Short mmCIF file of C-alpha atoms in Angstrom, two decimals:
data_model
loop_
_atom_site.label_atom_id
_atom_site.label_comp_id
_atom_site.label_asym_id
_atom_site.label_seq_id
_atom_site.Cartn_x
_atom_site.Cartn_y
_atom_site.Cartn_z
CA MET A 25 0.25 -0.17 0.24
CA LYS A 26 2.72 2.20 0.73
CA LEU A 27 4.43 1.27 -2.65
CA ARG A 28 1.09 2.94 -4.22
CA LYS A 29 0.95 5.54 -1.88
CA VAL A 30 3.69 6.71 -3.40
CA THR A 31 3.40 5.89 -7.21
CA ALA A 32 0.29 7.99 -7.44
CA ALA A 33 1.67 10.61 -5.38
CA SER A 34 4.58 10.46 -7.54
CA ALA A 35 1.91 10.85 -11.01
CA ALA A 36 0.20 13.18 -9.99
CA VAL A 37 3.34 15.23 -9.87
CA LEU A 38 4.53 14.28 -13.27
CA ALA A 39 1.31 15.04 -14.87
CA LEU A 40 1.00 18.45 -13.46
CA ALA A 41 4.25 19.36 -14.60
CA LEU A 42 3.37 18.13 -17.64
CA ALA A 43 0.50 20.06 -17.74
CA ALA A 44 3.06 23.21 -16.55
CA THR A 45 4.74 22.80 -19.91
CA ALA A 46 1.96 21.57 -22.60
CA CYS A 47 0.31 25.55 -20.38
CA GLY A 48 4.10 26.91 -21.55
CA SER A 49 4.76 26.07 -24.39
CA ASN A 50 0.92 27.19 -25.94
CA ASP A 51 1.35 30.92 -24.08
CA LYS A 52 1.17 33.60 -27.76
CA ASP A 53 3.65 36.14 -25.95
CA SER A 54 5.76 33.60 -23.45
CA ASP A 55 9.22 34.75 -22.26
CA SER A 56 11.93 32.29 -24.01
CA ALA A 57 15.66 32.81 -23.41
CA GLY A 58 15.91 35.02 -26.80
CA GLY A 59 12.78 37.70 -24.62
CA LYS A 60 9.28 38.16 -24.66
CA LYS A 61 7.30 36.47 -28.28
CA ILE A 62 4.42 38.35 -29.37
CA THR A 63 2.57 37.19 -32.53
CA ILE A 64 0.64 40.25 -34.80
CA GLY A 65 -2.33 40.24 -37.12
CA ILE A 66 -1.23 41.77 -40.82
CA LYS A 67 -2.21 41.66 -44.17
CA ILE A 68 0.31 39.64 -45.85
CA ASP A 69 -0.97 41.16 -49.59
CA GLN A 70 -1.17 44.33 -49.56
CA PRO A 71 1.70 46.91 -51.42
CA GLY A 72 2.61 50.42 -49.08
CA ILE A 73 0.22 48.45 -46.05
CA GLY A 74 1.45 44.92 -45.14
CA LEU A 75 3.27 42.98 -47.55
CA LYS A 76 5.56 39.53 -47.31
CA THR A 77 8.10 39.60 -49.67
CA PRO A 78 9.55 36.76 -51.21
CA ASP A 79 12.84 36.49 -49.04
CA GLY A 80 10.54 36.28 -46.40
CA LYS A 81 10.61 40.17 -45.05
CA TYR A 82 8.21 42.36 -44.06
CA THR A 83 7.39 45.30 -45.21
CA GLY A 84 4.30 48.63 -45.35
CA PHE A 85 2.50 50.82 -43.01
CA ASP A 86 0.63 48.33 -40.76
CA VAL A 87 4.20 46.84 -40.18
CA ASP A 88 5.88 49.84 -39.09
CA VAL A 89 3.17 50.67 -36.85
CA ALA A 90 2.60 47.40 -35.04
CA THR A 91 6.89 46.75 -35.11
CA TYR A 92 7.31 50.66 -33.49
CA ILE A 93 3.63 49.38 -31.25
CA ALA A 94 5.38 46.34 -29.97
CA LYS A 95 8.67 48.11 -29.05
CA GLU A 96 6.72 50.40 -27.10
CA LEU A 97 5.50 47.38 -25.35
CA GLY A 98 8.89 45.30 -24.25
CA TYR A 99 9.40 42.54 -27.41
CA ASP A 100 12.29 42.79 -29.43
CA ALA A 101 11.76 43.06 -33.22
CA LYS A 102 13.03 40.15 -33.44
CA ASN A 103 10.61 37.41 -31.53
CA ILE A 104 7.98 39.57 -33.50
CA THR A 105 5.88 36.60 -35.03
CA PHE A 106 4.12 38.35 -38.40
CA LYS A 107 0.56 36.16 -39.03
CA GLU A 108 -1.85 36.62 -41.92
CA THR A 109 -4.94 37.64 -41.22
CA LYS A 110 -8.01 38.52 -43.55
CA SER A 111 -10.15 40.53 -43.86
CA ALA A 112 -13.01 37.25 -43.11
CA ASP A 113 -10.97 36.33 -40.50
CA ARG A 114 -9.95 39.13 -38.34
CA GLU A 115 -12.55 39.25 -35.84
CA THR A 116 -11.73 35.57 -35.10
CA ALA A 117 -7.94 35.63 -34.61
CA ILE A 118 -8.46 38.25 -31.88
CA GLU A 119 -11.27 36.23 -30.31
CA ARG A 120 -9.10 32.84 -30.10
CA GLY A 121 -6.15 34.83 -29.23
CA ASP A 122 -4.23 33.72 -32.45
CA VAL A 123 -2.31 36.90 -32.37
CA LYS A 124 -2.08 39.45 -29.07
CA PHE A 125 -3.53 42.12 -31.38
CA ILE A 126 -3.86 43.58 -34.85
CA ALA A 127 -2.56 45.94 -37.58
CA ALA A 128 -4.01 44.97 -40.71
CA SER A 129 -6.40 48.14 -42.89
CA TYR A 130 -8.45 46.87 -40.21
CA SER A 131 -11.16 50.58 -39.93
CA ILE A 132 -13.32 50.68 -37.17
CA ASN A 133 -16.55 50.76 -36.86
CA ASP A 134 -19.90 49.84 -34.78
CA LYS A 135 -20.29 46.16 -36.02
CA ARG A 136 -16.32 45.24 -34.92
CA LEU A 137 -16.75 47.34 -31.50
CA ALA A 138 -19.51 44.40 -30.91
CA LYS A 139 -16.34 42.05 -31.18
CA VAL A 140 -13.04 43.98 -30.49
CA ASP A 141 -11.57 46.92 -28.97
CA PHE A 142 -10.14 48.75 -31.13
CA ALA A 143 -6.75 51.09 -29.98
CA GLY A 144 -6.20 54.28 -32.62
CA PRO A 145 -7.16 55.44 -34.45
CA TYR A 146 -3.84 56.44 -36.13
CA LEU A 147 -4.67 57.27 -39.39
CA LEU A 148 -7.51 57.83 -41.79
CA ALA A 149 -7.88 57.52 -44.83
CA HIS A 150 -10.95 57.78 -47.59
CA GLN A 151 -12.44 55.48 -50.23
CA ASP A 152 -11.10 57.14 -53.58
CA ILE A 153 -10.22 55.86 -57.57
CA LEU A 154 -7.01 55.02 -58.93
CA VAL A 155 -6.29 56.44 -63.00
CA ARG A 156 -3.76 56.34 -64.87
CA ALA A 157 -0.96 58.47 -65.08
CA ASP A 158 -2.17 60.58 -67.82
CA ASP A 159 -5.42 60.27 -68.01
CA ASP A 160 -7.50 63.42 -66.97
CA SER A 161 -11.34 62.61 -68.12
CA ILE A 162 -12.37 61.87 -64.17
CA LYS A 163 -12.36 64.38 -62.46
CA SER A 164 -15.52 63.87 -60.32
CA PRO A 165 -17.69 60.51 -59.22
CA ALA A 166 -20.21 61.40 -61.94
CA ASP A 167 -17.41 61.42 -64.22
CA LEU A 168 -16.87 57.69 -64.04
CA ASN A 169 -20.41 56.68 -65.97
CA ASN A 170 -19.64 54.81 -68.66
CA LYS A 171 -16.37 54.06 -67.30
CA LYS A 172 -15.86 50.45 -66.77
CA LEU A 173 -14.11 50.53 -62.88
CA CYS A 174 -12.85 47.68 -61.22
CA SER A 175 -12.34 47.13 -57.54
CA VAL A 176 -12.80 43.18 -55.73
CA THR A 177 -14.68 40.50 -54.98
CA GLY A 178 -16.23 40.96 -51.71
CA SER A 179 -15.84 44.40 -52.15
CA THR A 180 -18.73 47.11 -51.63
CA SER A 181 -16.17 50.34 -52.91
CA ALA A 182 -17.72 49.68 -56.50
CA THR A 183 -21.00 49.15 -55.63
CA ASN A 184 -21.18 51.99 -53.55
CA VAL A 185 -20.39 54.04 -56.21
CA LYS A 186 -22.56 52.55 -58.58
CA GLU A 187 -25.72 52.99 -56.23
CA LYS A 188 -24.93 56.57 -54.45
CA LEU A 189 -22.58 58.50 -57.64
CA ALA A 190 -21.98 57.15 -60.17
CA PRO A 191 -24.93 54.95 -61.50
CA LYS A 192 -24.13 54.12 -65.05
CA ALA A 193 -20.28 53.10 -64.36
CA GLN A 194 -19.64 49.76 -65.24
CA LEU A 195 -18.99 46.93 -62.49
CA GLN A 196 -15.77 45.41 -63.41
CA VAL A 197 -14.47 42.46 -60.45
CA TYR A 198 -11.52 40.79 -60.32
CA GLY A 199 -10.10 38.36 -58.11
CA GLY A 200 -7.32 40.50 -56.30
CA TYR A 201 -6.17 44.87 -56.70
CA SER A 202 -3.32 43.47 -58.76
CA GLU A 203 -5.42 42.21 -61.53
CA CYS A 204 -6.79 45.46 -61.49
CA LEU A 205 -3.85 47.67 -61.64
CA THR A 206 -3.31 46.25 -64.27
CA GLY A 207 -6.36 45.92 -66.34
CA LEU A 208 -5.66 50.17 -65.45
CA GLU A 209 -1.92 49.60 -67.02
CA ASN A 210 -3.69 48.09 -69.70
CA LYS A 211 -6.72 49.75 -70.65
CA VAL A 212 -9.48 46.53 -70.82
CA ILE A 213 -10.96 48.73 -67.13
CA ASP A 214 -10.69 53.28 -66.25
CA ALA A 215 -10.17 52.95 -63.10
CA LEU A 216 -9.98 50.96 -59.83
CA THR A 217 -11.41 51.77 -56.12
CA THR A 218 -11.14 50.94 -52.13
CA ASP A 219 -9.37 53.31 -49.51
CA ASP A 220 -6.65 55.64 -50.62
CA SER A 221 -3.87 54.56 -48.54
CA ILE A 222 -4.26 50.57 -50.04
CA LEU A 223 -4.60 52.65 -53.82
CA ALA A 224 -1.55 54.56 -52.40
CA GLY A 225 0.62 52.00 -51.83
CA TYR A 226 -0.20 49.08 -54.90
CA ALA A 227 0.61 52.74 -56.39
CA SER A 228 3.85 53.45 -54.43
CA GLN A 229 5.78 49.62 -56.31
CA ASP A 230 8.45 49.90 -58.94
CA SER A 231 6.90 48.49 -60.82
CA ALA A 232 3.72 51.68 -60.60
CA LYS A 233 5.65 54.56 -60.18
CA GLY A 234 4.84 57.07 -62.24
CA LYS A 235 1.89 55.31 -64.42
CA PHE A 236 -1.26 56.00 -61.69
CA LYS A 237 -2.81 59.00 -59.61
CA LEU A 238 -5.37 59.39 -56.98
CA ALA A 239 -8.00 61.57 -58.08
CA GLY A 240 -8.19 62.63 -54.37
CA PHE A 241 -12.72 62.16 -54.26
CA LYS A 242 -12.57 61.19 -50.32
CA LEU A 243 -15.57 59.30 -50.69
CA SER A 244 -15.97 57.97 -47.35
CA ASN A 245 -13.65 58.40 -43.65
CA GLU A 246 -11.56 54.87 -42.73
CA ASN A 247 -10.01 55.70 -39.56
CA TYR A 248 -8.05 52.85 -39.53
CA GLY A 249 -7.54 51.29 -35.78
CA ILE A 250 -5.67 48.17 -33.49
CA GLY A 251 -7.84 45.11 -33.10
CA LEU A 252 -7.88 43.76 -30.02
CA LYS A 253 -9.61 41.76 -27.48
CA LYS A 254 -12.61 42.73 -26.31
CA GLY A 255 -12.39 44.34 -22.47
CA ASP A 256 -8.17 44.33 -22.40
CA ALA A 257 -8.37 47.73 -20.66
CA ASP A 258 -4.66 47.52 -20.05
CA LEU A 259 -3.36 46.64 -23.48
CA LYS A 260 -5.83 49.58 -25.22
CA LYS A 261 -4.41 51.45 -23.17
CA LYS A 262 -0.74 50.73 -23.76
CA ILE A 263 -0.78 51.16 -27.44
CA ASP A 264 -3.15 54.05 -27.40
CA ALA A 265 0.52 55.48 -25.68
CA ALA A 266 2.91 54.21 -27.70
CA LEU A 267 1.39 55.67 -31.17
CA THR A 268 0.54 58.86 -30.03
CA LYS A 269 4.42 58.70 -29.16
CA MET A 270 5.18 57.20 -32.43
CA VAL A 271 3.01 60.97 -33.59
CA SER A 272 5.34 62.72 -31.41
CA ASP A 273 8.25 61.62 -32.57
CA GLY A 274 8.45 61.48 -36.01
CA SER A 275 8.60 57.84 -36.80
CA TRP A 276 4.37 58.33 -37.83
CA GLU A 277 5.38 60.65 -40.83
CA LYS A 278 8.18 58.95 -41.51
CA ALA A 279 6.70 55.45 -42.40
CA VAL A 280 3.88 57.72 -43.94
CA LYS A 281 6.59 59.09 -46.52
CA ALA A 282 8.67 55.91 -47.02
CA ASN A 283 5.09 53.90 -47.52
CA PHE A 284 3.08 56.08 -49.91
CA GLY A 285 4.68 58.76 -50.39
CA PRO A 286 5.98 58.04 -54.39
CA ALA A 287 2.64 58.23 -55.16
CA ASN A 288 1.83 61.58 -53.79
CA TYR A 289 -0.37 60.25 -51.39
CA LYS A 290 -2.16 63.47 -49.33
CA ASN A 291 -2.69 62.03 -45.44
CA GLU A 292 -4.57 63.76 -43.04
CA THR A 293 -2.38 64.01 -39.70
CA ALA A 294 -2.63 61.26 -37.85
CA PRO A 295 -5.73 61.76 -36.41
CA LYS A 296 -5.86 61.91 -32.23
CA ILE A 297 -6.34 59.16 -30.67
CA GLY A 298 -10.09 58.18 -29.34
CA ASN A 299 -11.17 60.36 -32.35
CA ILE A 300 -13.73 59.13 -34.63
CA VAL A 301 -14.22 60.83 -38.57
CA LYS A 302 -18.19 59.71 -39.62
#
Protein backbone atom coordinates (compact mmCIF):
# COMPACT_ATOMS: atom_id res chain seq x y z
CA MET A 1 0.00 0.00 0.00
CA LYS A 2 2.76 2.40 0.89
CA LEU A 3 4.43 1.81 -2.48
CA ARG A 4 1.17 2.54 -4.29
CA LYS A 5 0.71 5.82 -2.43
CA VAL A 6 4.18 7.00 -3.32
CA THR A 7 3.68 6.00 -6.95
CA ALA A 8 0.32 7.78 -7.14
CA ALA A 9 1.78 10.91 -5.61
CA SER A 10 4.68 10.84 -8.05
CA ALA A 11 2.30 10.42 -10.94
CA ALA A 12 0.28 13.41 -9.76
CA VAL A 13 3.41 15.55 -9.57
CA LEU A 14 4.49 14.41 -13.01
CA ALA A 15 1.04 15.20 -14.43
CA LEU A 16 1.14 18.71 -12.95
CA ALA A 17 4.60 19.29 -14.41
CA LEU A 18 3.51 18.15 -17.85
CA ALA A 19 0.43 20.37 -17.68
CA ALA A 20 2.54 23.37 -16.73
CA THR A 21 4.91 22.66 -19.60
CA ALA A 22 2.03 22.35 -22.05
CA CYS A 23 0.54 25.64 -20.88
CA GLY A 24 3.86 27.37 -21.35
CA SER A 25 4.33 26.01 -24.86
CA ASN A 26 0.92 27.31 -25.98
CA ASP A 27 1.38 30.83 -24.65
CA LYS A 28 1.32 33.21 -27.63
CA ASP A 29 3.44 35.81 -25.82
CA SER A 30 5.76 33.70 -23.72
CA ASP A 31 9.15 34.43 -22.20
CA SER A 32 12.12 32.47 -23.50
CA ALA A 33 15.86 32.60 -23.46
CA GLY A 34 15.66 35.02 -26.38
CA GLY A 35 13.16 37.37 -24.72
CA LYS A 36 9.41 37.84 -24.86
CA LYS A 37 7.68 36.77 -28.05
CA ILE A 38 4.56 38.23 -29.64
CA THR A 39 2.29 37.33 -32.57
CA ILE A 40 0.73 40.21 -34.51
CA GLY A 41 -1.90 40.01 -37.24
CA ILE A 42 -1.25 41.88 -40.51
CA LYS A 43 -2.09 41.77 -44.20
CA ILE A 44 0.62 40.18 -46.34
CA ASP A 45 -0.67 41.04 -49.83
CA GLN A 46 -1.13 44.83 -49.72
CA PRO A 47 1.92 46.80 -50.91
CA GLY A 48 2.52 49.86 -48.77
CA ILE A 49 0.22 48.50 -46.04
CA GLY A 50 1.35 44.97 -45.28
CA LEU A 51 3.32 42.83 -47.70
CA LYS A 52 5.36 39.65 -47.37
CA THR A 53 8.20 39.86 -49.89
CA PRO A 54 9.63 36.83 -51.74
CA ASP A 55 12.60 36.76 -49.34
CA GLY A 56 10.26 36.39 -46.35
CA LYS A 57 10.47 39.96 -45.07
CA TYR A 58 7.50 42.12 -44.12
CA THR A 59 7.07 45.70 -45.29
CA GLY A 60 4.41 48.41 -45.20
CA PHE A 61 2.94 51.14 -43.04
CA ASP A 62 0.96 48.74 -40.83
CA VAL A 63 4.11 46.64 -40.35
CA ASP A 64 6.03 49.75 -39.26
CA VAL A 65 3.23 50.74 -36.86
CA ALA A 66 2.97 47.22 -35.42
CA THR A 67 6.74 46.97 -34.94
CA TYR A 68 6.85 50.33 -33.16
CA ILE A 69 4.00 49.33 -30.84
CA ALA A 70 5.63 45.98 -30.07
CA LYS A 71 8.87 47.75 -29.14
CA GLU A 72 7.00 50.07 -26.77
CA LEU A 73 5.35 47.01 -25.21
CA GLY A 74 8.79 45.50 -24.55
CA TYR A 75 9.25 43.15 -27.51
CA ASP A 76 12.35 43.08 -29.71
CA ALA A 77 11.72 43.10 -33.46
CA LYS A 78 13.41 39.68 -33.76
CA ASN A 79 10.78 38.20 -31.42
CA ILE A 80 7.79 39.34 -33.48
CA THR A 81 5.87 36.74 -35.47
CA PHE A 82 3.67 38.30 -38.14
CA LYS A 83 0.57 36.26 -38.97
CA GLU A 84 -1.63 36.82 -42.00
CA THR A 85 -5.14 37.85 -40.99
CA LYS A 86 -7.53 38.15 -43.90
CA SER A 87 -10.37 40.63 -43.61
CA ALA A 88 -13.01 37.99 -42.89
CA ASP A 89 -10.86 36.31 -40.21
CA ARG A 90 -9.76 39.27 -38.10
CA GLU A 91 -12.34 39.11 -35.31
CA THR A 92 -11.99 35.35 -35.02
CA ALA A 93 -8.18 35.57 -34.78
CA ILE A 94 -8.48 38.07 -31.92
CA GLU A 95 -11.22 36.20 -30.04
CA ARG A 96 -9.36 32.89 -30.35
CA GLY A 97 -6.09 34.40 -29.10
CA ASP A 98 -4.15 33.61 -32.28
CA VAL A 99 -2.68 37.13 -32.17
CA LYS A 100 -1.97 39.74 -29.49
CA PHE A 101 -3.30 42.52 -31.70
CA ILE A 102 -4.02 43.28 -35.36
CA ALA A 103 -2.75 46.08 -37.59
CA ALA A 104 -4.25 45.34 -41.00
CA SER A 105 -6.06 48.30 -42.64
CA TYR A 106 -8.71 47.53 -40.00
CA SER A 107 -11.43 50.20 -40.13
CA ILE A 108 -13.23 50.90 -36.87
CA ASN A 109 -17.01 50.49 -37.10
CA ASP A 110 -19.92 49.63 -34.80
CA LYS A 111 -20.31 46.08 -36.10
CA ARG A 112 -16.69 45.24 -35.30
CA LEU A 113 -16.79 47.05 -31.96
CA ALA A 114 -19.44 44.58 -30.84
CA LYS A 115 -16.83 41.81 -31.02
CA VAL A 116 -13.41 43.43 -30.46
CA ASP A 117 -11.88 46.61 -29.06
CA PHE A 118 -9.73 49.10 -30.94
CA ALA A 119 -6.80 51.28 -29.96
CA GLY A 120 -6.24 54.40 -32.03
CA PRO A 121 -7.20 55.35 -34.67
CA TYR A 122 -3.73 55.71 -36.18
CA LEU A 123 -4.67 56.61 -39.79
CA LEU A 124 -7.63 58.33 -41.41
CA ALA A 125 -8.04 56.93 -44.92
CA HIS A 126 -10.75 57.56 -47.52
CA GLN A 127 -12.29 55.57 -50.32
CA ASP A 128 -10.84 56.98 -53.53
CA ILE A 129 -10.24 56.31 -57.22
CA LEU A 130 -6.98 55.39 -58.95
CA VAL A 131 -6.60 56.29 -62.64
CA ARG A 132 -3.81 56.34 -65.19
CA ALA A 133 -1.43 59.25 -64.77
CA ASP A 134 -2.21 60.59 -68.26
CA ASP A 135 -6.00 60.35 -67.90
CA ASP A 136 -7.64 63.72 -67.19
CA SER A 137 -11.16 62.65 -68.10
CA ILE A 138 -12.26 61.77 -64.54
CA LYS A 139 -12.43 65.00 -62.56
CA SER A 140 -15.38 64.07 -60.31
CA PRO A 141 -17.15 60.84 -59.25
CA ALA A 142 -19.93 61.57 -61.79
CA ASP A 143 -17.35 61.22 -64.56
CA LEU A 144 -17.24 57.51 -63.80
CA ASN A 145 -20.57 57.11 -65.61
CA ASN A 146 -20.02 54.85 -68.63
CA LYS A 147 -16.48 54.14 -67.38
CA LYS A 148 -15.23 50.67 -66.47
CA LEU A 149 -14.71 50.69 -62.69
CA CYS A 150 -12.78 47.87 -61.04
CA SER A 151 -12.81 46.49 -57.52
CA VAL A 152 -12.29 43.05 -55.99
CA THR A 153 -14.57 40.19 -55.07
CA GLY A 154 -16.24 40.83 -51.71
CA SER A 155 -15.56 44.59 -51.70
CA THR A 156 -18.42 47.08 -51.48
CA SER A 157 -16.37 50.04 -52.76
CA ALA A 158 -17.38 49.86 -56.42
CA THR A 159 -21.01 49.13 -55.52
CA ASN A 160 -21.08 52.23 -53.32
CA VAL A 161 -19.90 54.36 -56.24
CA LYS A 162 -22.48 52.90 -58.63
CA GLU A 163 -25.39 53.19 -56.18
CA LYS A 164 -24.63 56.67 -54.86
CA LEU A 165 -22.46 58.58 -57.33
CA ALA A 166 -22.27 57.12 -60.83
CA PRO A 167 -25.22 54.81 -61.62
CA LYS A 168 -24.01 54.17 -65.17
CA ALA A 169 -20.53 53.03 -64.11
CA GLN A 170 -19.67 49.63 -65.54
CA LEU A 171 -18.51 47.46 -62.66
CA GLN A 172 -15.64 45.06 -63.28
CA VAL A 173 -14.99 42.62 -60.42
CA TYR A 174 -11.53 40.97 -60.32
CA GLY A 175 -10.00 38.49 -57.92
CA GLY A 176 -7.38 40.89 -56.55
CA TYR A 177 -6.22 44.50 -56.71
CA SER A 178 -3.10 43.52 -58.65
CA GLU A 179 -5.34 42.25 -61.46
CA CYS A 180 -7.27 45.54 -61.42
CA LEU A 181 -3.99 47.44 -61.60
CA THR A 182 -2.86 45.42 -64.62
CA GLY A 183 -6.20 46.04 -66.29
CA LEU A 184 -5.90 49.76 -65.56
CA GLU A 185 -2.41 49.91 -67.04
CA ASN A 186 -3.53 48.04 -70.16
CA LYS A 187 -6.62 50.27 -70.56
CA VAL A 188 -8.98 47.33 -70.09
CA ILE A 189 -10.55 49.29 -67.24
CA ASP A 190 -10.66 53.03 -66.53
CA ALA A 191 -10.45 53.28 -62.76
CA LEU A 192 -9.86 51.25 -59.59
CA THR A 193 -11.53 52.00 -56.26
CA THR A 194 -10.81 51.13 -52.62
CA ASP A 195 -9.16 52.96 -49.68
CA ASP A 196 -6.71 55.65 -50.80
CA SER A 197 -4.00 54.22 -48.55
CA ILE A 198 -4.26 50.85 -50.28
CA LEU A 199 -4.32 52.46 -53.72
CA ALA A 200 -1.27 54.56 -52.82
CA GLY A 201 0.58 51.44 -51.71
CA TYR A 202 -0.01 49.69 -55.02
CA ALA A 203 0.89 52.82 -57.01
CA SER A 204 4.11 53.21 -55.01
CA GLN A 205 5.55 49.89 -56.15
CA ASP A 206 8.68 50.21 -58.27
CA SER A 207 6.89 48.66 -61.24
CA ALA A 208 4.02 51.17 -60.98
CA LYS A 209 5.76 54.46 -60.17
CA GLY A 210 4.65 57.31 -62.43
CA LYS A 211 1.92 55.25 -64.12
CA PHE A 212 -1.04 56.07 -61.89
CA LYS A 213 -2.51 58.87 -59.77
CA LEU A 214 -5.08 59.23 -57.01
CA ALA A 215 -8.14 61.32 -57.86
CA GLY A 216 -8.46 62.64 -54.29
CA PHE A 217 -12.27 62.30 -54.11
CA LYS A 218 -12.48 61.25 -50.40
CA LEU A 219 -15.64 59.21 -50.87
CA SER A 220 -15.71 57.92 -47.28
CA ASN A 221 -13.85 58.09 -43.97
CA GLU A 222 -11.98 54.97 -42.88
CA ASN A 223 -10.48 55.16 -39.38
CA TYR A 224 -7.79 52.47 -39.12
CA GLY A 225 -7.44 51.08 -35.61
CA ILE A 226 -5.44 48.41 -33.79
CA GLY A 227 -7.75 45.49 -33.09
CA LEU A 228 -7.45 43.70 -29.75
CA LYS A 229 -9.41 41.43 -27.44
CA LYS A 230 -12.57 42.98 -26.05
CA GLY A 231 -12.20 44.20 -22.50
CA ASP A 232 -8.39 44.34 -22.48
CA ALA A 233 -8.29 47.93 -21.21
CA ASP A 234 -4.66 47.70 -20.07
CA LEU A 235 -3.38 46.70 -23.52
CA LYS A 236 -5.55 49.33 -25.21
CA LYS A 237 -4.10 52.02 -22.93
CA LYS A 238 -0.53 50.91 -23.66
CA ILE A 239 -1.07 50.79 -27.43
CA ASP A 240 -2.71 54.22 -27.40
CA ALA A 241 0.33 55.57 -25.55
CA ALA A 242 2.67 53.95 -28.11
CA LEU A 243 0.74 55.48 -31.02
CA THR A 244 0.81 58.90 -29.37
CA LYS A 245 4.59 58.62 -28.96
CA MET A 246 5.02 57.44 -32.56
CA VAL A 247 3.35 60.61 -33.78
CA SER A 248 5.17 62.96 -31.40
CA ASP A 249 8.68 61.66 -32.16
CA GLY A 250 8.19 61.86 -35.96
CA SER A 251 8.20 58.11 -36.62
CA TRP A 252 4.58 58.13 -37.84
CA GLU A 253 5.21 60.78 -40.51
CA LYS A 254 8.41 59.03 -41.57
CA ALA A 255 6.53 55.75 -42.06
CA VAL A 256 3.79 57.46 -44.10
CA LYS A 257 6.29 59.06 -46.46
CA ALA A 258 8.35 55.88 -46.84
CA ASN A 259 5.37 53.69 -47.73
CA PHE A 260 3.00 56.02 -49.61
CA GLY A 261 5.16 58.94 -50.77
CA PRO A 262 5.95 57.74 -54.32
CA ALA A 263 2.21 57.91 -55.18
CA ASN A 264 1.93 61.54 -53.99
CA TYR A 265 -0.51 60.36 -51.33
CA LYS A 266 -1.94 63.42 -49.59
CA ASN A 267 -2.48 61.88 -46.19
CA GLU A 268 -4.50 63.40 -43.41
CA THR A 269 -2.61 64.48 -40.30
CA ALA A 270 -2.34 61.80 -37.65
CA PRO A 271 -5.74 61.42 -35.95
CA LYS A 272 -6.11 62.04 -32.24
CA ILE A 273 -6.59 58.93 -30.14
CA GLY A 274 -10.30 58.18 -29.79
CA ASN A 275 -11.32 60.68 -32.49
CA ILE A 276 -13.47 58.69 -34.93
CA VAL A 277 -14.33 60.77 -37.99
CA LYS A 278 -17.74 59.84 -39.38
